[in-house]
Coordinates of C-alpha atoms and ligand atoms in Angstrom, one line a residue:
M40 CA 0.0 0.2 0.3
D41 CA 1.5 3.4 -0.9
A42 CA 0.7 7.0 0.7
V43 CA -1.6 7.7 -1.5
E44 CA -3.4 4.7 -1.3
L45 CA -3.6 4.9 2.7
T46 CA -4.5 8.6 2.5
Q47 CA -7.9 8.0 1.0
K48 CA -8.0 4.7 3.5
L49 CA -8.1 7.0 6.4
V50 CA -10.1 9.5 5.1
R51 CA -13.1 7.0 4.2
I52 CA -13.1 6.3 7.9
P53 CA -14.6 9.8 10.1
G54 CA -13.1 10.1 13.2
V55 CA -13.3 13.5 15.2
S56 CA -11.6 14.3 18.4
G57 CA -12.2 11.9 20.9
Q58 CA -14.1 9.8 18.1
E59 CA -10.4 8.0 16.7
G60 CA -11.0 4.1 17.4
A61 CA -12.2 3.0 13.9
V62 CA -9.1 5.1 12.2
A63 CA -6.9 3.5 14.8
D64 CA -7.9 0.0 14.1
A65 CA -6.7 1.1 10.5
V66 CA -3.5 2.4 11.0
E67 CA -2.6 -0.4 14.1
Q68 CA -3.9 -3.2 11.0
T69 CA -1.5 -0.8 8.5
M70 CA 1.5 -0.9 10.7
R71 CA 1.6 -4.7 10.7
D72 CA 0.9 -5.0 7.2
L73 CA 3.8 -2.6 6.4
G74 CA 6.3 -4.4 8.7
Y75 CA 6.5 -2.5 11.6
R76 CA 8.8 -4.6 14.9
E77 CA 6.1 -3.5 17.4
V78 CA 2.5 -1.4 17.5
T79 CA 1.4 -1.0 20.8
R80 CA -1.6 1.7 21.9
D81 CA -1.6 3.8 25.0
S82 CA -4.2 4.7 27.5
F83 CA -5.3 7.9 25.5
G84 CA -5.6 5.2 22.3
T85 CA -2.6 6.7 20.6
V86 CA -1.1 3.7 18.0
L87 CA 3.1 3.7 18.2
G88 CA 4.2 2.2 15.8
Q89 CA 8.5 1.2 16.1
V90 CA 11.2 -0.4 13.6
G91 CA 14.9 -0.4 14.2
P92 CA 16.6 -3.0 16.5
E93 CA 15.0 -3.1 19.6
D94 CA 17.6 -2.4 21.8
A95 CA 18.9 0.8 20.1
S96 CA 17.8 4.3 21.0
T97 CA 15.5 6.0 19.0
H98 CA 16.4 8.4 17.0
L99 CA 13.1 9.7 15.4
L100 CA 9.4 9.7 16.1
F101 CA 7.1 11.1 13.4
D102 CA 3.9 12.5 14.9
G103 CA 0.5 12.7 12.7
H104 CA -2.7 13.4 14.3
M105 CA -5.8 10.8 13.3
D106 CA -8.8 12.9 14.6
V107 CA -10.5 15.3 12.2
V108 CA -12.6 18.3 12.5
P109 CA -16.6 18.2 12.2
V110 CA -17.9 18.5 8.5
V111 CA -19.8 21.8 8.5
G112 CA -21.4 23.6 5.8
E113 CA -22.1 22.5 2.1
W114 CA -19.7 20.7 0.4
S115 CA -19.4 19.4 -3.1
V116 CA -18.1 16.3 -2.6
D117 CA -18.7 13.1 -0.3
P118 CA -16.4 14.0 2.9
F119 CA -15.8 10.4 3.6
G120 CA -15.5 9.6 0.1
G121 CA -11.5 9.9 -0.6
E122 CA -12.4 10.5 -4.2
I123 CA -9.3 11.0 -6.3
R124 CA -9.5 13.8 -9.2
D125 CA -7.4 16.3 -10.9
G126 CA -4.7 15.2 -8.9
R127 CA -6.2 16.0 -5.7
L128 CA -7.5 13.8 -3.0
W129 CA -10.9 15.5 -1.1
G130 CA -12.4 14.5 1.8
R131 CA -12.1 15.8 5.2
G132 CA -8.8 15.3 7.0
S133 CA -6.8 15.1 3.2
T134 CA -4.5 17.7 4.1
D135 CA -5.2 17.9 8.0
M136 CA -3.8 15.5 8.5
K137 CA -3.8 11.8 7.3
G138 CA -2.1 12.2 4.3
G139 CA 0.7 13.6 6.2
L140 CA -0.1 10.6 9.1
A141 CA 0.0 8.0 6.0
A142 CA 3.1 9.6 4.4
A143 CA 5.0 8.9 7.5
I144 CA 3.5 5.3 8.2
C145 CA 4.9 4.2 4.7
G146 CA 7.9 6.6 4.4
V147 CA 9.4 4.7 7.8
A148 CA 8.6 1.3 6.2
A149 CA 9.8 1.8 3.4
A150 CA 13.3 3.2 5.3
A151 CA 12.9 -0.3 7.5
R152 CA 12.6 -2.4 4.5
E153 CA 16.0 -1.8 3.3
G154 CA 17.2 -3.4 6.6
T155 CA 20.1 -0.9 7.1
L156 CA 18.5 1.1 10.3
K157 CA 21.3 0.8 13.7
H158 CA 18.6 2.8 15.7
Q159 CA 14.7 3.0 16.3
V160 CA 12.5 4.9 14.4
A161 CA 8.9 5.8 15.6
V162 CA 5.5 7.2 14.3
S163 CA 2.8 8.3 16.8
A164 CA -1.1 8.8 15.0
T165 CA -2.0 10.5 18.3
V166 CA -5.5 11.4 19.3
L167 CA -7.2 14.3 20.1
E168 CA -4.7 16.9 19.0
E169 CA -7.6 19.6 17.5
T170 CA -8.7 19.6 21.1
I171 CA -5.8 19.6 22.8
E172 CA -2.3 20.0 21.3
G173 CA 0.8 18.1 22.8
V174 CA -0.8 16.1 25.3
A175 CA -1.4 12.5 23.4
L176 CA 2.2 13.2 22.0
G177 CA 3.3 13.6 25.7
S178 CA 2.1 10.4 26.4
V179 CA 4.0 8.5 23.9
M180 CA 7.6 10.4 24.5
D181 CA 7.2 9.2 28.4
R182 CA 7.4 6.1 26.8
I183 CA 10.2 6.1 24.3
D184 CA 12.3 9.5 24.8
P185 CA 13.0 10.4 21.1
Q186 CA 15.9 12.9 20.5
A187 CA 14.1 14.7 17.3
V188 CA 10.6 14.9 16.5
V189 CA 9.3 15.3 13.0
I190 CA 5.5 17.1 13.1
C191 CA 4.0 15.8 10.0
E192 CA 1.1 18.4 9.6
P193 CA 0.5 20.4 6.4
T194 CA 3.3 22.6 5.3
S195 CA 2.9 21.9 1.3
L196 CA 6.2 20.4 2.0
E197 CA 7.8 23.4 3.6
L198 CA 10.4 22.9 6.3
K199 CA 9.0 24.7 9.4
T200 CA 11.4 25.4 12.2
A201 CA 9.4 27.0 14.4
Q202 CA 5.5 28.0 15.9
K203 CA 3.5 29.8 18.0
G204 CA 2.2 28.4 21.3
R205 CA -1.5 28.8 22.4
L206 CA -2.9 29.7 25.5
E207 CA -6.7 29.8 26.2
M208 CA -8.4 31.7 28.8
L209 CA -11.9 32.5 30.0
L210 CA -13.0 35.8 31.5
T211 CA -15.5 35.8 33.7
I212 CA -17.7 39.6 34.1
H213 CA -19.3 39.5 37.1
G214 CA -22.7 41.6 37.2
K215 CA -25.9 42.2 39.4
P216 CA -28.8 41.1 38.0
S217 CA -31.9 42.9 37.7
H218 CA -35.3 43.3 36.1
A219 CA -34.4 44.0 32.0
A220 CA -37.5 46.8 32.3
Y221 CA -34.7 48.5 35.6
P222 CA -31.7 48.1 34.4
E223 CA -30.4 50.9 36.8
R224 CA -31.2 48.6 39.8
G225 CA -28.2 46.1 38.3
V226 CA -24.8 45.9 36.8
N227 CA -25.2 44.9 33.5
A228 CA -22.1 42.5 33.0
I229 CA -22.5 42.6 29.1
D230 CA -22.0 46.2 29.4
F231 CA -18.3 45.3 30.9
A232 CA -17.9 42.4 28.5
A233 CA -18.1 45.0 25.7
R234 CA -15.7 47.5 27.7
A235 CA -13.2 44.6 28.5
L236 CA -13.5 43.5 24.9
R237 CA -12.5 46.7 23.7
A238 CA -9.4 47.6 26.4
L239 CA -7.6 44.0 25.3
D240 CA -8.1 44.6 21.7
A241 CA -6.6 48.1 22.3
M242 CA -3.4 46.3 23.8
K243 CA -0.4 46.7 21.9
P244 CA 0.5 43.0 20.9
V245 CA 4.0 41.6 21.3
T246 CA 5.9 40.4 18.6
S247 CA 8.8 38.6 17.4
E248 CA 10.8 38.9 14.2
E249 CA 10.6 35.5 13.4
L250 CA 6.9 34.7 14.7
G251 CA 5.4 38.1 14.1
K252 CA 2.4 39.4 16.2
G253 CA 1.1 37.7 19.3
I254 CA -2.5 37.6 18.7
L255 CA -5.5 37.9 21.3
V256 CA -9.2 36.6 20.0
A257 CA -12.6 36.1 21.2
T258 CA -13.7 33.2 20.0
D259 CA -16.8 32.7 22.5
I260 CA -19.1 34.5 24.2
I261 CA -22.1 33.4 26.8
S262 CA -24.1 34.7 29.5
D263 CA -25.1 33.2 33.3
P264 CA -28.3 31.8 32.9
H265 CA -28.3 31.6 29.3
P266 CA -30.6 32.3 27.5
S267 CA -30.9 35.6 30.0
I268 CA -33.9 36.5 29.1
S269 CA -35.8 39.7 30.6
M270 CA -33.1 39.9 33.1
L271 CA -29.6 41.5 33.4
P272 CA -27.5 38.3 33.5
N273 CA -25.8 37.0 36.7
S274 CA -22.1 37.1 34.7
V275 CA -20.9 37.1 31.5
T276 CA -18.2 34.7 30.3
I277 CA -15.4 35.3 27.2
R278 CA -13.5 32.5 25.8
F279 CA -10.2 34.1 24.4
D280 CA -7.6 32.6 22.3
R281 CA -3.9 33.9 22.6
R282 CA -1.4 33.0 20.1
T283 CA 1.9 32.9 22.2
L284 CA 5.8 33.8 21.1
V285 CA 8.6 32.2 22.6
G286 CA 9.4 33.2 25.9
E287 CA 6.1 34.1 27.0
T288 CA 4.8 32.8 30.2
Q289 CA 1.5 32.0 31.0
E290 CA 1.7 35.0 33.7
D291 CA 3.5 37.3 31.2
I292 CA 0.0 37.4 29.3
L293 CA -2.4 37.0 32.1
S294 CA -1.0 40.1 34.2
A295 CA -0.5 42.0 30.7
M296 CA -4.2 41.6 30.5
R297 CA -5.0 42.2 34.1
D298 CA -2.9 45.7 33.5
A299 CA -5.1 46.7 30.4
L300 CA -8.6 45.9 32.4
T301 CA -7.2 47.7 35.4
A302 CA -6.4 50.9 33.2
D303 CA -10.1 50.5 32.2
N304 CA -11.2 50.6 35.6
I305 CA -13.0 46.7 35.2
S306 CA -12.2 44.8 38.5
N307 CA -15.4 42.6 38.5
Y308 CA -13.7 39.8 36.8
D309 CA -11.9 36.3 36.8
L310 CA -9.7 35.6 34.7
K311 CA -8.2 31.9 34.3
V312 CA -6.6 29.4 32.2
T313 CA -9.2 26.6 30.9
D314 CA -8.7 23.2 32.3
S315 CA -11.9 21.9 31.1
E316 CA -12.3 18.1 30.8
V317 CA -11.3 16.2 27.6
S318 CA -12.2 12.3 27.0
A319 CA -10.7 10.2 24.5
Y320 CA -12.4 7.3 22.9
T321 CA -10.8 4.8 25.3
E322 CA -13.1 6.7 27.7
K323 CA -10.2 7.9 29.6
A324 CA -10.9 11.7 30.9
F325 CA -8.6 14.2 32.0
E326 CA -8.5 18.1 32.6
P327 CA -5.6 19.4 30.9
I328 CA -4.7 23.4 31.1
R329 CA -4.6 24.8 27.7
W330 CA -1.3 26.1 28.0
M331 CA 1.1 24.9 24.7
P332 CA 4.4 27.0 24.4
A333 CA 6.2 28.5 21.4
W334 CA 9.3 27.1 20.0
S335 CA 11.9 27.6 17.8
L336 CA 14.8 25.2 16.5
D337 CA 17.8 27.2 15.6
R338 CA 18.3 26.6 11.8
D339 CA 22.0 25.8 12.0
H340 CA 20.9 22.5 14.2
A341 CA 21.9 19.3 12.4
L342 CA 18.2 18.1 12.4
V343 CA 18.0 20.8 10.1
A344 CA 20.8 19.7 8.1
K345 CA 19.8 16.5 7.6
A346 CA 16.3 17.4 6.5
I347 CA 17.6 19.8 4.2
D348 CA 19.9 16.7 2.8
A349 CA 16.6 14.6 2.8
I350 CA 15.0 17.1 0.5
R351 CA 17.6 17.8 -1.9
E352 CA 18.2 14.3 -2.1
M353 CA 14.8 14.1 -3.6
G354 CA 15.8 16.7 -5.9
D355 CA 13.7 19.7 -4.8
E356 CA 15.5 23.1 -3.4
P357 CA 14.6 22.9 0.2
R358 CA 12.2 26.0 1.6
L359 CA 12.6 27.2 5.4
G360 CA 9.5 28.4 7.4
V361 CA 7.4 28.5 10.5
F362 CA 4.0 27.4 11.1
G363 CA 1.2 29.9 11.5
F364 CA -0.8 27.4 13.7
C365 CA 0.2 25.5 16.9
T366 CA 0.9 22.0 16.7
N367 CA 1.6 18.7 18.6
G368 CA 5.4 20.3 18.7
S369 CA 4.2 22.6 21.0
E370 CA 4.8 19.3 23.9
S371 CA 8.1 17.6 21.8
A372 CA 9.6 21.1 21.7
G373 CA 7.7 24.0 24.1
V374 CA 7.9 21.6 27.0
R375 CA 10.0 19.1 27.0
K376 CA 13.1 20.8 24.6
V377 CA 13.6 18.1 22.2
P378 CA 14.9 19.1 18.6
T379 CA 11.7 19.1 16.4
I380 CA 10.9 20.0 12.7
G381 CA 7.7 20.2 10.6
F382 CA 7.1 19.2 7.2
G383 CA 4.0 17.3 6.0
P384 CA 2.2 17.6 2.2
G385 CA -1.0 19.5 1.9
A386 CA -1.5 23.4 2.5
E387 CA -2.4 24.9 6.1
S388 CA -5.0 26.8 3.9
D389 CA -6.8 23.7 3.2
A390 CA -6.9 22.7 6.6
H391 CA -10.1 23.0 8.3
I392 CA -12.5 24.1 4.9
I393 CA -15.5 22.6 3.1
D394 CA -14.0 20.7 0.6
E395 CA -10.8 20.2 1.6
S396 CA -8.2 18.5 -0.1
V397 CA -4.6 17.3 -0.3
D398 CA -2.3 17.4 -3.5
I399 CA -1.4 13.6 -4.0
G400 CA 1.8 14.0 -6.0
E401 CA 3.3 16.3 -2.3
V402 CA 1.4 13.1 -0.2
A403 CA 3.6 10.9 -2.5
K404 CA 6.8 13.2 -1.8
A405 CA 6.4 13.8 1.2
A406 CA 6.5 10.1 1.9
E407 CA 10.1 9.9 -0.2
F408 CA 11.0 12.7 2.3
Y409 CA 10.3 10.8 5.3
R410 CA 12.0 8.0 3.8
N411 CA 14.9 9.9 3.1
L412 CA 15.2 11.2 6.3
V413 CA 15.4 7.9 8.6
T414 CA 17.9 6.8 6.6
G415 CA 19.6 9.5 6.9
M416 CA 19.6 9.8 10.6
A417 CA 19.5 6.2 12.0
G418 CA 20.5 4.0 8.7
A419 CA 24.0 2.6 8.4
Ligands
LIG1299 ZN1 -3.6 18.8 12.1

């Protein structure tokens, strides 16, 4: 089975975050069929395939998540059809990121078949990345301690050496309920929420030359009670997503936001990092803190040099860049400081859209790159 065929097979199996079980079954069977030495699953339901000598250290871990975002809107193709047309494979998860996952599974198997591996190489098919980046990969890294990690998310075959992080927060503004006919008797939390949004929007964003702006955006707003009819609500909660830069801490971000609110005389609030419960398809439940740090790998690092060699081996000129979105690399590089790069088929702009698709030529190329990288870093 080649990487395009495997992408098609995986796209045809739905599996939003927390419901990846059937995808995991297919991944596990495929890894066994392709000759992986060991294939296991952890408590989160992540599938880990390993090749190379059992007693050797693990030089490389390729990571791809199995979960996809929900199908929404009007599609012109069957989102789980995996149709191949005009050089592209169509369906939910084709770009994000069953193409990259399939390419890693096939590319690593191809390198192992050459029979020259001196070190172990692993592929993790992780869960829940779309809900909480990094947690599932952390569980894998607790077990195998790789020397380097490749995030196989869509990069249009560009080599990514850095990534913004992400902090998710809830701002709850407390009001004083009253009858809507007598609003002067209460305190309207909605008015304060509007002021808070303006104050936070006016903050000067932190910036870095490499990663750009630390973006703060509101993604959700709800009153308590909801609906609040004919009365001022007790409180309003706004969810914020902050894209973070290298070196920023949770406390840096929270205190800057508190300062902006204080400067606008807003004090009737709580601001905290979210830690709501997440459940895996294995029924394991946990409450992760939504803090995924940014990271950057020095472009002089040996891993970057090896990746450039692997790209040139395919006859291509390397293109270097940084991720615009957050990935499991926040765990490997941001938290654990393990050298990490990103490289995968498909464009970031094709992720999470109606009529998602991936260039099948890029899927095949990515598999070739992964094979070359394995041979170059773990081969004889
Ligand atoms: Zn993804």
